[in-house]
Amino acid sequence: MSRGMYEVPRAYNEPVLNYEPGSPERIKLKRVIQDMKSRALDIPMIIGGKEVRTDDKRSIHPPHELKHTLGHYYMGGEEQVRLAIDAALEARAAWQEIPWDQRASIFLKAADLISGPFRAKINAATMLSQSKNIHQSEIDAACELADFFRFNVEFMVKIYRDQPISSKGVWNRTEQRPLEGFVYALTPFNFTSIAGNLPSAPALMGNVVVWKPSNTQIYSARVIMEIFKEAGLPDGVINMITVPGPVGGKVMSRHPDFVGVHFTGSTEVFKKIWKAIGENVMLHNTYPKIVGETGGKDFVVVHNTSKVQQVVTALTRGAFEYQGQKCSAASRAYIPESMWPEIKEGILRDLNSFKMGTVEDFSNFINAVIDEAAFDKITSYIKNASKDEDAEIIAGGNFDKTEGYFIEPTIILTTNPNYVTMQEEIFGPVLTIYVYEDESFDETLELVDKTSPYALTGAIFANDRFVISKAMKKLTNAAGNFYINDKPTGAVVGQQPFGGARASGTNDKSGSYLNLLRWVSPRSIKENFVPPEDYRYPFLGDDKDEEKI
Ligand code: NAD
């Protein structure tokens, strides 16, 4: 029981360290990378706080150094999913009774652990297993994850504080109950922060969770579980299982106590999950919450009042950082004819200066893509573009998977605004450019809005305020995160709540209180201090009394 109206510490964005040569953070990180590479990590599932292994042992390799083995995990099946659900439900009674300030403390402590003693470890794990350079890892695994934990605590308090008015003689209250069952968190490979946030956001609101990370993020997922443990999260509140996606999805969607899925990943998988939940709706004790942030085909539309070098930098950073494997990555750009020669020169100059290779050589801007399936998918688009009449590869186009899954940053120039790579999510280092006649800006906005089923992020570059205003209006539904004179990537927790609509997700805005609202079920409580003792309202009075007045 809390005996005070506590103020939580003010949330702030974790400062990004810059890892310049000779800096203490760089020296420490290099030591931790070496240490982690010197031994293979054994990664069991964590169910009810216990380590669970199966006979199906699988190895983990850095995407940029396939011959090295980082460790092993154990592939489970239906049995482990059920065990994890049972462990979560067992932990539920105690977890939902613990006061909110105790829950807050655990996640505030987790944020400080990431910011301090675990920073190098979570960065090293993310760099090695997901092939992120140090800057990409720092802004994700260290800063964004700490931000999620700190800001979510502040958002929780904001939600709890939001109380109804009370009339005379009455006290109205709103209680934010945890959901009545278990939440299933399904996370993607590309952000360690999302992997940590999806199970922890419902847990912070008092829920119990089964978490299935992506197979290619298990190595850093293990570090997140260590942090939860060290922060004091009770056993069973978040259970981490490593099972095939469809197996977990099947058991989850058929369980009567399934109350919600917190998903980030591809549109295709999310639609399958939604369908499975719908098909089993008669089995559920409560209507499950379905929260999913999915794919993107994010645009940059350039007007001829913008500045060449600003556009060039937005495109080269926005399209190619982390090999384009961000849901928000710029993947289609619309450039006015009059600016194209200079913009082309600028982006080719930047691309020629990019170095590609392992994450341990800090001078590499580009590393490997995540796995063989991604490599094959991305390169099939490149191969087709090299043959198609309406497409021309003007930069990159080479790839090799002997040492690691390396794909050169590639630019496709198309004369067809509906070319396949203007529409479909590739999720790799491929940017497609369509050059429009300067006077066709309005028609181009129409194209931007209608070309792709996605609506996640997008950017307008212009200096003319009427143009910016027109683009904002015309593209109202084309992006859930809209940028003016900035690249479409890099949303910051607490500053630009993230999510899109159409095929890009349910737009429940992770990194905001809106997301946390999905993990509670409000109870309205009315207390009457002096209840009436006669059913008769005054209007039932006798008319004869009126005559006396
Ligand atoms: P994915 O859809 O392949 O996998 C996501 C998770 O779902 C994984 O844990 C996977 O094992 C699991 N899964 C796969 N099939 C399943 C099934 N049938 N039933 C249940 N679970 C299943 O995604 P990914 O390749 O890891 O991540 C990349 C995708 O994520 C891209 O499409 C990207 O745009 C999207 N993404 C979106 C956002 C956002 O905020 N909108 C953020 C990051 C990534």
Short mmCIF file of C-alpha atoms in Angstrom, two decimals, residues 176-180 182-185 202 207 252 257-263 270 273-274 277 284 286-292 506 508 514-522:
data_model
loop_
_atom_site.label_atom_id
_atom_site.label_comp_id
_atom_site.label_asym_id
_atom_site.label_seq_id
_atom_site.Cartn_x
_atom_site.Cartn_y
_atom_site.Cartn_z
CA GLN A 176 -6.95 1.40 -14.31
CA ARG A 177 -7.17 -2.36 -13.96
CA PRO A 178 -4.62 -4.66 -15.58
CA LEU A 179 -6.15 -6.96 -18.21
CA GLU A 180 -7.67 -10.22 -17.01
CA PHE A 182 -1.85 -12.74 -20.24
CA VAL A 183 -0.45 -10.43 -22.92
CA TYR A 184 1.63 -11.90 -25.75
CA ALA A 185 4.52 -9.72 -26.98
CA PRO A 202 2.02 -4.03 -20.53
CA ASN A 207 -0.03 -7.23 -16.72
CA MET A 252 -1.70 -17.83 -27.93
CA ASP A 257 -7.04 -16.17 -21.04
CA PHE A 258 -5.36 -14.46 -23.99
CA VAL A 259 -6.13 -10.75 -23.55
CA GLY A 260 -3.86 -8.93 -25.96
CA VAL A 261 -1.02 -9.04 -28.43
CA HIS A 262 1.66 -6.37 -28.55
CA PHE A 263 3.25 -6.79 -31.95
CA PHE A 270 0.28 -9.14 -38.35
CA ILE A 273 -2.21 -13.04 -36.35
CA TRP A 274 -5.33 -10.86 -36.57
CA ILE A 277 -7.44 -14.25 -33.26
CA HIS A 284 -11.71 -16.00 -25.44
CA THR A 286 -12.45 -11.25 -23.02
CA TYR A 287 -12.03 -9.33 -26.30
CA PRO A 288 -8.25 -9.31 -26.88
CA LYS A 289 -6.50 -6.01 -27.58
CA ILE A 290 -4.70 -6.19 -30.90
CA VAL A 291 -1.87 -3.69 -31.11
CA GLY A 292 0.51 -3.86 -34.05
CA THR A 506 -3.00 0.21 -35.52
CA ASP A 508 -1.21 3.05 -31.04
CA LEU A 514 -1.78 6.27 -25.91
CA ASN A 515 0.01 2.94 -26.12
CA LEU A 516 -0.22 2.31 -22.37
CA LEU A 517 -3.96 2.95 -22.46
CA ARG A 518 -4.30 -0.26 -24.49
CA TRP A 519 -2.96 -2.32 -21.57
CA VAL A 520 -5.55 -1.33 -18.99
CA SER A 521 -9.26 -1.80 -18.55
CA PRO A 522 -10.70 1.19 -16.67
#
